[in-house]
Amino acid sequence: QKEVEQNSGPLSVPEGAIASLNCTYSDRGSQSFFWYRQYSGKSPELIMFIYSNGDKEDGRFTAQLNKASQYVSLLIRDSQPSDSATYLCAVNFGSSNTGKLIFGQGTTLQVKP
Amino acid sequence: DAGVIQSPRHEVTEMGQEVTLRCKPISGHNSLFWYRQTMMRGLELLIYFNNNVPIDDSGMPEDRFSAKMPNASFSTLKIQPSEPRDSAVYFCASSGNREVHFGDGTRLSIL
């Protein structure tokens, strides 16, 4: 079983729609969860992090965490063509801030004008 | 503030040669990570350091790979001898809390 799993996509949504990206993880002890955005040929860029169960909103982005289900998601409201990128889910496999950050394979999002 | 700085940005070399990748983490960050990214395997953690000490090197593919962190502001990842299957983008990242920030990466091509 992979440690962090994502649907590779591509996920295609029309401009202005809500994009929903999902991720599951294997380690029940994980406490820190991150979403990175990576444009083609660029490095991953941190866009959201969440540590507690529930929702966390930042502008058009909402991260959702359900530790019981070992599930984390990212919602992007009012999707724009500039949101087209690969979105990487990352999980800190450890109980402190020195744990190792493991990434999923990423979901490619295409926002069509 | 300066981000994570990696050098070189691109490296093309012939198989069998030694390759050294360099990284300067963000000042004040106490954790440093080396990742490798390929289309097939995605973003893989090779090794990470905390306070200059290697904590987990289980992702290092084989003995041809080695990493050092002699001080808080510098780390190297060395491949000797290099092979074509080592071709990938190598990222260095650092963290001062739980947020990990990436450098621009080194695109390595082994011919």
PDB file of C-alpha atoms in Angstrom:
ATOM      1  CA  GLN A   1       0.000   0.000   0.000  1.00  0.00           C
ATOM      2  CA  LYS A   2       1.339   3.393  -0.956  1.00  0.00           C
ATOM      3  CA  GLU A   3       1.849   5.733   1.969  1.00  0.00           C
ATOM      4  CA  VAL A   4       0.098   8.705   0.362  1.00  0.00           C
ATOM      5  CA  GLU A   5      -2.354   8.124  -2.474  1.00  0.00           C
ATOM      6  CA  GLN A   6      -3.883  10.532  -4.940  1.00  0.00           C
ATOM      7  CA  ASN A   7      -5.809  10.107  -8.159  1.00  0.00           C
ATOM      8  CA  SER A   8      -3.382  11.155 -10.886  1.00  0.00           C
ATOM      9  CA  GLY A   9      -6.151  12.666 -13.040  1.00  0.00           C
ATOM     10  CA  PRO A  10      -6.260  14.712 -15.088  1.00  0.00           C
ATOM     11  CA  LEU A  11      -9.151  16.430 -13.374  1.00  0.00           C
ATOM     12  CA  SER A  12     -10.784  18.815 -15.796  1.00  0.00           C
ATOM     13  CA  VAL A  13     -13.167  21.547 -14.618  1.00  0.00           C
ATOM     14  CA  PRO A  14     -14.617  24.614 -16.341  1.00  0.00           C
ATOM     15  CA  GLU A  15     -13.529  28.075 -15.280  1.00  0.00           C
ATOM     16  CA  GLY A  16     -15.487  29.265 -12.264  1.00  0.00           C
ATOM     17  CA  ALA A  17     -16.299  25.768 -11.009  1.00  0.00           C
ATOM     18  CA  ILE A  18     -15.160  24.096  -7.790  1.00  0.00           C
ATOM     19  CA  ALA A  19     -12.247  21.686  -8.114  1.00  0.00           C
ATOM     20  CA  SER A  20     -12.043  18.914  -5.523  1.00  0.00           C
ATOM     21  CA  LEU A  21      -8.773  17.106  -4.952  1.00  0.00           C
ATOM     22  CA  ASN A  22      -8.506  14.109  -2.658  1.00  0.00           C
ATOM     23  CA  CYS A  23      -5.781  12.263  -0.790  1.00  0.00           C
ATOM     24  CA  THR A  24      -5.574   9.289   1.574  1.00  0.00           C
ATOM     25  CA  TYR A  25      -2.674   8.300   3.796  1.00  0.00           C
ATOM     26  CA  SER A  26      -1.588   5.165   5.617  1.00  0.00           C
ATOM     27  CA  ASP A  27      -0.065   6.342   8.914  1.00  0.00           C
ATOM     28  CA  ARG A  28      -2.695   6.956  11.603  1.00  0.00           C
ATOM     29  CA  GLY A  29      -0.128   8.792  13.710  1.00  0.00           C
ATOM     30  CA  SER A  30       0.406  11.547  11.157  1.00  0.00           C
ATOM     31  CA  GLN A  31      -0.429  15.006  12.429  1.00  0.00           C
ATOM     32  CA  SER A  32       0.552  17.449   9.688  1.00  0.00           C
ATOM     33  CA  PHE A  33      -0.859  17.634   6.174  1.00  0.00           C
ATOM     34  CA  PHE A  34       0.108  19.865   3.299  1.00  0.00           C
ATOM     35  CA  TRP A  35      -0.974  20.761  -0.202  1.00  0.00           C
ATOM     36  CA  TYR A  36       1.597  21.876  -2.736  1.00  0.00           C
ATOM     37  CA  ARG A  37       1.062  23.219  -6.222  1.00  0.00           C
ATOM     38  CA  GLN A  38       3.614  22.481  -8.928  1.00  0.00           C
ATOM     39  CA  TYR A  39       3.608  24.123 -12.314  1.00  0.00           C
ATOM     40  CA  SER A  40       5.355  22.293 -15.136  1.00  0.00           C
ATOM     41  CA  GLY A  41       9.119  22.690 -14.869  1.00  0.00           C
ATOM     42  CA  LYS A  42       8.896  24.447 -11.502  1.00  0.00           C
ATOM     43  CA  SER A  43       9.390  23.416  -7.886  1.00  0.00           C
ATOM     44  CA  PRO A  44       6.551  22.543  -5.509  1.00  0.00           C
ATOM     45  CA  GLU A  45       5.021  25.569  -3.800  1.00  0.00           C
ATOM     46  CA  LEU A  46       3.255  25.282  -0.451  1.00  0.00           C
ATOM     47  CA  ILE A  47      -0.328  26.566  -0.674  1.00  0.00           C
ATOM     48  CA  MET A  48      -2.116  25.102   2.347  1.00  0.00           C
ATOM     49  CA  PHE A  49      -1.456  23.187   5.522  1.00  0.00           C
ATOM     50  CA  ILE A  50      -3.838  21.670   8.048  1.00  0.00           C
ATOM     51  CA  TYR A  51      -3.190  20.042  11.393  1.00  0.00           C
ATOM     52  CA  SER A  52      -6.652  19.635  12.968  1.00  0.00           C
ATOM     53  CA  ASN A  53      -9.776  17.789  11.900  1.00  0.00           C
ATOM     54  CA  GLY A  54     -12.251  19.915  10.012  1.00  0.00           C
ATOM     55  CA  ASP A  55     -11.959  22.668   7.451  1.00  0.00           C
ATOM     56  CA  LYS A  56      -9.408  25.413   6.979  1.00  0.00           C
ATOM     57  CA  GLU A  57     -10.075  28.206   4.529  1.00  0.00           C
ATOM     58  CA  ASP A  58      -7.587  30.537   2.848  1.00  0.00           C
ATOM     59  CA  GLY A  59      -9.015  32.673   0.085  1.00  0.00           C
ATOM     60  CA  ARG A  60     -10.343  30.408  -2.668  1.00  0.00           C
ATOM     61  CA  PHE A  61      -8.739  27.348  -1.092  1.00  0.00           C
ATOM     62  CA  THR A  62     -10.246  25.098   1.583  1.00  0.00           C
ATOM     63  CA  ALA A  63      -8.392  22.151   3.084  1.00  0.00           C
ATOM     64  CA  GLN A  64     -10.417  19.447   4.793  1.00  0.00           C
ATOM     65  CA  LEU A  65      -9.031  16.821   7.170  1.00  0.00           C
ATOM     66  CA  ASN A  66     -10.639  13.670   8.561  1.00  0.00           C
ATOM     67  CA  LYS A  67      -8.098  11.767  10.635  1.00  0.00           C
ATOM     68  CA  ALA A  68     -10.496   8.935  11.437  1.00  0.00           C
ATOM     69  CA  SER A  69     -10.866   8.216   7.732  1.00  0.00           C
ATOM     70  CA  GLN A  70      -7.222   9.117   7.011  1.00  0.00           C
ATOM     71  CA  TYR A  71      -8.425  11.485   4.340  1.00  0.00           C
ATOM     72  CA  VAL A  72      -7.461  15.003   3.367  1.00  0.00           C
ATOM     73  CA  SER A  73      -8.855  17.101   0.547  1.00  0.00           C
ATOM     74  CA  LEU A  74      -8.410  20.459  -1.150  1.00  0.00           C
ATOM     75  CA  LEU A  75     -11.240  22.471  -2.627  1.00  0.00           C
ATOM     76  CA  ILE A  76     -10.541  25.290  -5.053  1.00  0.00           C
ATOM     77  CA  ARG A  77     -13.494  27.632  -5.532  1.00  0.00           C
ATOM     78  CA  ASP A  78     -13.984  29.819  -8.599  1.00  0.00           C
ATOM     79  CA  SER A  79     -11.282  27.880 -10.464  1.00  0.00           C
ATOM     80  CA  GLN A  80      -9.163  29.908 -12.849  1.00  0.00           C
ATOM     81  CA  PRO A  81      -7.038  28.782 -15.811  1.00  0.00           C
ATOM     82  CA  SER A  82      -4.009  29.867 -13.771  1.00  0.00           C
ATOM     83  CA  ASP A  83      -4.895  27.135 -11.258  1.00  0.00           C
ATOM     84  CA  SER A  84      -3.999  24.515 -13.881  1.00  0.00           C
ATOM     85  CA  ALA A  85      -1.100  22.625 -12.328  1.00  0.00           C
ATOM     86  CA  THR A  86      -0.258  19.427 -10.479  1.00  0.00           C
ATOM     87  CA  TYR A  87      -1.403  19.385  -6.860  1.00  0.00           C
ATOM     88  CA  LEU A  88       0.661  17.326  -4.462  1.00  0.00           C
ATOM     89  CA  CYS A  89      -0.625  16.058  -1.155  1.00  0.00           C
ATOM     90  CA  ALA A  90       2.081  15.648   1.495  1.00  0.00           C
ATOM     91  CA  VAL A  91       1.928  14.018   4.911  1.00  0.00           C
ATOM     92  CA  ASN A  92       4.383  14.391   7.743  1.00  0.00           C
ATOM     93  CA  PHE A  93       5.026  10.836   8.859  1.00  0.00           C
ATOM     94  CA  GLY A  94       5.991  11.593  12.386  1.00  0.00           C
ATOM     95  CA  SER A  95       4.703  12.999  15.628  1.00  0.00           C
ATOM     96  CA  SER A  96       6.869  16.090  15.642  1.00  0.00           C
ATOM     97  CA  ASN A  97       8.013  18.747  13.255  1.00  0.00           C
ATOM     98  CA  THR A  98      11.124  16.718  12.462  1.00  0.00           C
ATOM     99  CA  GLY A  99       9.209  13.923  10.780  1.00  0.00           C
ATOM    100  CA  LYS A 100       9.687  13.095   7.122  1.00  0.00           C
ATOM    101  CA  LEU A 101       7.359  14.614   4.553  1.00  0.00           C
ATOM    102  CA  ILE A 102       6.013  12.045   2.120  1.00  0.00           C
ATOM    103  CA  PHE A 103       4.292  13.060  -1.090  1.00  0.00           C
ATOM    104  CA  GLY A 104       1.569  11.517  -3.192  1.00  0.00           C
ATOM    105  CA  GLN A 105       1.978  11.190  -6.938  1.00  0.00           C
ATOM    106  CA  GLY A 106      -0.021  14.347  -7.520  1.00  0.00           C
ATOM    107  CA  THR A 107      -3.270  15.178  -9.300  1.00  0.00           C
ATOM    108  CA  THR A 108      -3.129  17.166 -12.515  1.00  0.00           C
ATOM    109  CA  LEU A 109      -5.822  19.848 -12.638  1.00  0.00           C
ATOM    110  CA  GLN A 110      -6.922  21.425 -15.898  1.00  0.00           C
ATOM    111  CA  VAL A 111      -9.180  24.477 -15.724  1.00  0.00           C
ATOM    112  CA  LYS A 112     -10.733  25.175 -19.088  1.00  0.00           C
ATOM    113  CA  PRO A 113     -11.754  28.749 -20.037  1.00  0.00           C
TER     114      PRO A 113
ATOM    115  CA  ASP B   1      14.201  36.654   2.296  1.00  0.00           C
ATOM    116  CA  ALA B   2      16.333  34.283   0.277  1.00  0.00           C
ATOM    117  CA  GLY B   3      14.764  30.918  -0.308  1.00  0.00           C
ATOM    118  CA  VAL B   4      16.481  27.552  -0.592  1.00  0.00           C
ATOM    119  CA  ILE B   5      19.357  27.917  -3.024  1.00  0.00           C
ATOM    120  CA  GLN B   6      20.508  25.002  -5.148  1.00  0.00           C
ATOM    121  CA  SER B   7      23.356  24.670  -7.588  1.00  0.00           C
ATOM    122  CA  PRO B   8      23.844  23.883 -10.338  1.00  0.00           C
ATOM    123  CA  ARG B   9      20.422  24.389 -11.954  1.00  0.00           C
ATOM    124  CA  HIS B  10      21.291  21.989 -14.745  1.00  0.00           C
ATOM    125  CA  GLU B  11      23.932  19.283 -14.988  1.00  0.00           C
ATOM    126  CA  VAL B  12      24.693  17.093 -17.957  1.00  0.00           C
ATOM    127  CA  THR B  13      27.436  14.534 -17.601  1.00  0.00           C
ATOM    128  CA  GLU B  14      28.484  11.135 -18.826  1.00  0.00           C
ATOM    129  CA  MET B  15      27.824   7.961 -16.936  1.00  0.00           C
ATOM    130  CA  GLY B  16      30.538   6.992 -14.521  1.00  0.00           C
ATOM    131  CA  GLN B  17      31.317  10.579 -13.581  1.00  0.00           C
ATOM    132  CA  GLU B  18      30.939  11.950 -10.079  1.00  0.00           C
ATOM    133  CA  VAL B  19      28.105  14.426  -9.600  1.00  0.00           C
ATOM    134  CA  THR B  20      27.819  16.823  -6.668  1.00  0.00           C
ATOM    135  CA  LEU B  21      24.659  18.794  -5.997  1.00  0.00           C
ATOM    136  CA  ARG B  22      24.704  21.665  -3.530  1.00  0.00           C
ATOM    137  CA  CYS B  23      22.131  23.272  -1.310  1.00  0.00           C
ATOM    138  CA  LYS B  24      21.911  26.266   0.996  1.00  0.00           C
ATOM    139  CA  PRO B  25      18.817  26.066   3.219  1.00  0.00           C
ATOM    140  CA  ILE B  26      16.799  29.025   4.427  1.00  0.00           C
ATOM    141  CA  SER B  27      18.602  30.712   7.290  1.00  0.00           C
ATOM    142  CA  GLY B  28      17.262  29.539  10.643  1.00  0.00           C
ATOM    143  CA  HIS B  29      15.724  26.342   9.305  1.00  0.00           C
ATOM    144  CA  ASN B  30      16.907  23.265  11.187  1.00  0.00           C
ATOM    145  CA  SER B  31      15.642  20.507   8.887  1.00  0.00           C
ATOM    146  CA  LEU B  32      16.919  19.800   5.388  1.00  0.00           C
ATOM    147  CA  PHE B  33      15.542  17.348   2.872  1.00  0.00           C
ATOM    148  CA  TRP B  34      16.782  15.931  -0.432  1.00  0.00           C
ATOM    149  CA  TYR B  35      14.092  14.742  -2.874  1.00  0.00           C
ATOM    150  CA  ARG B  36      14.246  13.245  -6.346  1.00  0.00           C
ATOM    151  CA  GLN B  37      11.431  13.658  -8.855  1.00  0.00           C
ATOM    152  CA  THR B  38      10.794  11.545 -11.944  1.00  0.00           C
ATOM    153  CA  MET B  39       7.697  10.992 -14.035  1.00  0.00           C
ATOM    154  CA  MET B  40       7.546   7.337 -13.066  1.00  0.00           C
ATOM    155  CA  ARG B  41       8.145   7.560  -9.330  1.00  0.00           C
ATOM    156  CA  GLY B  42       7.025  11.074  -8.472  1.00  0.00           C
ATOM    157  CA  LEU B  43       8.661  12.982  -5.632  1.00  0.00           C
ATOM    158  CA  GLU B  44      10.746  10.630  -3.484  1.00  0.00           C
ATOM    159  CA  LEU B  45      12.419  11.536  -0.208  1.00  0.00           C
ATOM    160  CA  LEU B  46      16.061  10.455  -0.328  1.00  0.00           C
ATOM    161  CA  ILE B  47      17.369  11.674   3.019  1.00  0.00           C
ATOM    162  CA  TYR B  48      16.641  14.272   5.641  1.00  0.00           C
ATOM    163  CA  PHE B  49      18.733  16.002   8.275  1.00  0.00           C
ATOM    164  CA  ASN B  50      17.744  17.626  11.524  1.00  0.00           C
ATOM    165  CA  ASN B  51      20.247  20.007  13.116  1.00  0.00           C
ATOM    166  CA  ASN B  52      22.855  18.806  10.596  1.00  0.00           C
ATOM    167  CA  VAL B  53      22.435  15.150  11.641  1.00  0.00           C
ATOM    168  CA  PRO B  54      21.091  12.580   9.153  1.00  0.00           C
ATOM    169  CA  ILE B  55      17.849  11.239  10.599  1.00  0.00           C
ATOM    170  CA  ASP B  56      16.531   8.966   7.876  1.00  0.00           C
ATOM    171  CA  ASP B  57      18.429   7.878   4.764  1.00  0.00           C
ATOM    172  CA  SER B  58      16.181   4.950   3.926  1.00  0.00           C
ATOM    173  CA  GLY B  59      15.265   6.566   0.615  1.00  0.00           C
ATOM    174  CA  MET B  60      18.836   6.684  -0.678  1.00  0.00           C
ATOM    175  CA  PRO B  61      18.690   4.252  -3.590  1.00  0.00           C
ATOM    176  CA  GLU B  62      22.106   2.653  -3.177  1.00  0.00           C
ATOM    177  CA  ASP B  63      25.651   3.164  -1.978  1.00  0.00           C
ATOM    178  CA  ARG B  64      26.469   5.294  -4.985  1.00  0.00           C
ATOM    179  CA  PHE B  65      24.503   8.069  -3.289  1.00  0.00           C
ATOM    180  CA  SER B  66      25.803   9.972  -0.297  1.00  0.00           C
ATOM    181  CA  ALA B  67      24.775  13.176   1.442  1.00  0.00           C
ATOM    182  CA  LYS B  68      26.470  15.426   3.938  1.00  0.00           C
ATOM    183  CA  MET B  69      25.572  18.461   5.944  1.00  0.00           C
ATOM    184  CA  PRO B  70      28.773  19.866   7.447  1.00  0.00           C
ATOM    185  CA  ASN B  71      27.064  22.947   8.877  1.00  0.00           C
ATOM    186  CA  ALA B  72      23.659  24.577   9.165  1.00  0.00           C
ATOM    187  CA  SER B  73      23.989  26.489   5.907  1.00  0.00           C
ATOM    188  CA  PHE B  74      25.267  23.886   3.470  1.00  0.00           C
ATOM    189  CA  SER B  75      24.531  20.377   2.241  1.00  0.00           C
ATOM    190  CA  THR B  76      25.697  18.216  -0.630  1.00  0.00           C
ATOM    191  CA  LEU B  77      24.289  15.201  -2.417  1.00  0.00           C
ATOM    192  CA  LYS B  78      26.888  13.186  -4.265  1.00  0.00           C
ATOM    193  CA  ILE B  79      26.463  10.412  -6.818  1.00  0.00           C
ATOM    194  CA  GLN B  80      29.532   8.354  -7.638  1.00  0.00           C
ATOM    195  CA  PRO B  81      29.587   6.743 -10.132  1.00  0.00           C
ATOM    196  CA  SER B  82      26.568   8.188 -11.914  1.00  0.00           C
ATOM    197  CA  GLU B  83      24.277   6.110 -14.142  1.00  0.00           C
ATOM    198  CA  PRO B  84      21.666   7.086 -16.754  1.00  0.00           C
ATOM    199  CA  ARG B  85      18.860   5.956 -14.422  1.00  0.00           C
ATOM    200  CA  ASP B  86      19.909   8.677 -11.992  1.00  0.00           C
ATOM    201  CA  SER B  87      18.595  11.278 -14.430  1.00  0.00           C
ATOM    202  CA  ALA B  88      15.914  13.268 -12.606  1.00  0.00           C
ATOM    203  CA  VAL B  89      15.211  16.589 -10.959  1.00  0.00           C
ATOM    204  CA  TYR B  90      16.752  16.752  -7.509  1.00  0.00           C
ATOM    205  CA  PHE B  91      15.181  19.117  -5.018  1.00  0.00           C
ATOM    206  CA  CYS B  92      16.559  20.363  -1.753  1.00  0.00           C
ATOM    207  CA  ALA B  93      14.058  21.635   0.791  1.00  0.00           C
ATOM    208  CA  SER B  94      14.255  23.063   4.288  1.00  0.00           C
ATOM    209  CA  SER B  95      11.953  23.559   7.231  1.00  0.00           C
ATOM    210  CA  GLY B  96      12.021  25.585  10.417  1.00  0.00           C
ATOM    211  CA  ASN B  97       8.676  24.382  11.719  1.00  0.00           C
ATOM    212  CA  ARG B  98       6.390  21.983   9.935  1.00  0.00           C
ATOM    213  CA  GLU B  99       6.321  23.910   6.643  1.00  0.00           C
ATOM    214  CA  VAL B 100       8.772  22.610   4.061  1.00  0.00           C
ATOM    215  CA  HIS B 101       9.991  24.978   1.356  1.00  0.00           C
ATOM    216  CA  PHE B 102      11.689  23.851  -1.829  1.00  0.00           C
ATOM    217  CA  GLY B 103      14.572  25.140  -3.881  1.00  0.00           C
ATOM    218  CA  ASP B 104      14.318  25.454  -7.651  1.00  0.00           C
ATOM    219  CA  GLY B 105      15.904  22.036  -8.174  1.00  0.00           C
ATOM    220  CA  THR B 106      18.792  20.639 -10.181  1.00  0.00           C
ATOM    221  CA  ARG B 107      17.888  18.969 -13.456  1.00  0.00           C
ATOM    222  CA  LEU B 108      20.388  16.141 -13.835  1.00  0.00           C
ATOM    223  CA  SER B 109      20.953  14.275 -17.079  1.00  0.00           C
ATOM    224  CA  ILE B 110      23.347  11.350 -17.196  1.00  0.00           C
ATOM    225  CA  LEU B 111      24.278  10.336 -20.742  1.00  0.00           C
TER     226      LEU B 111
END
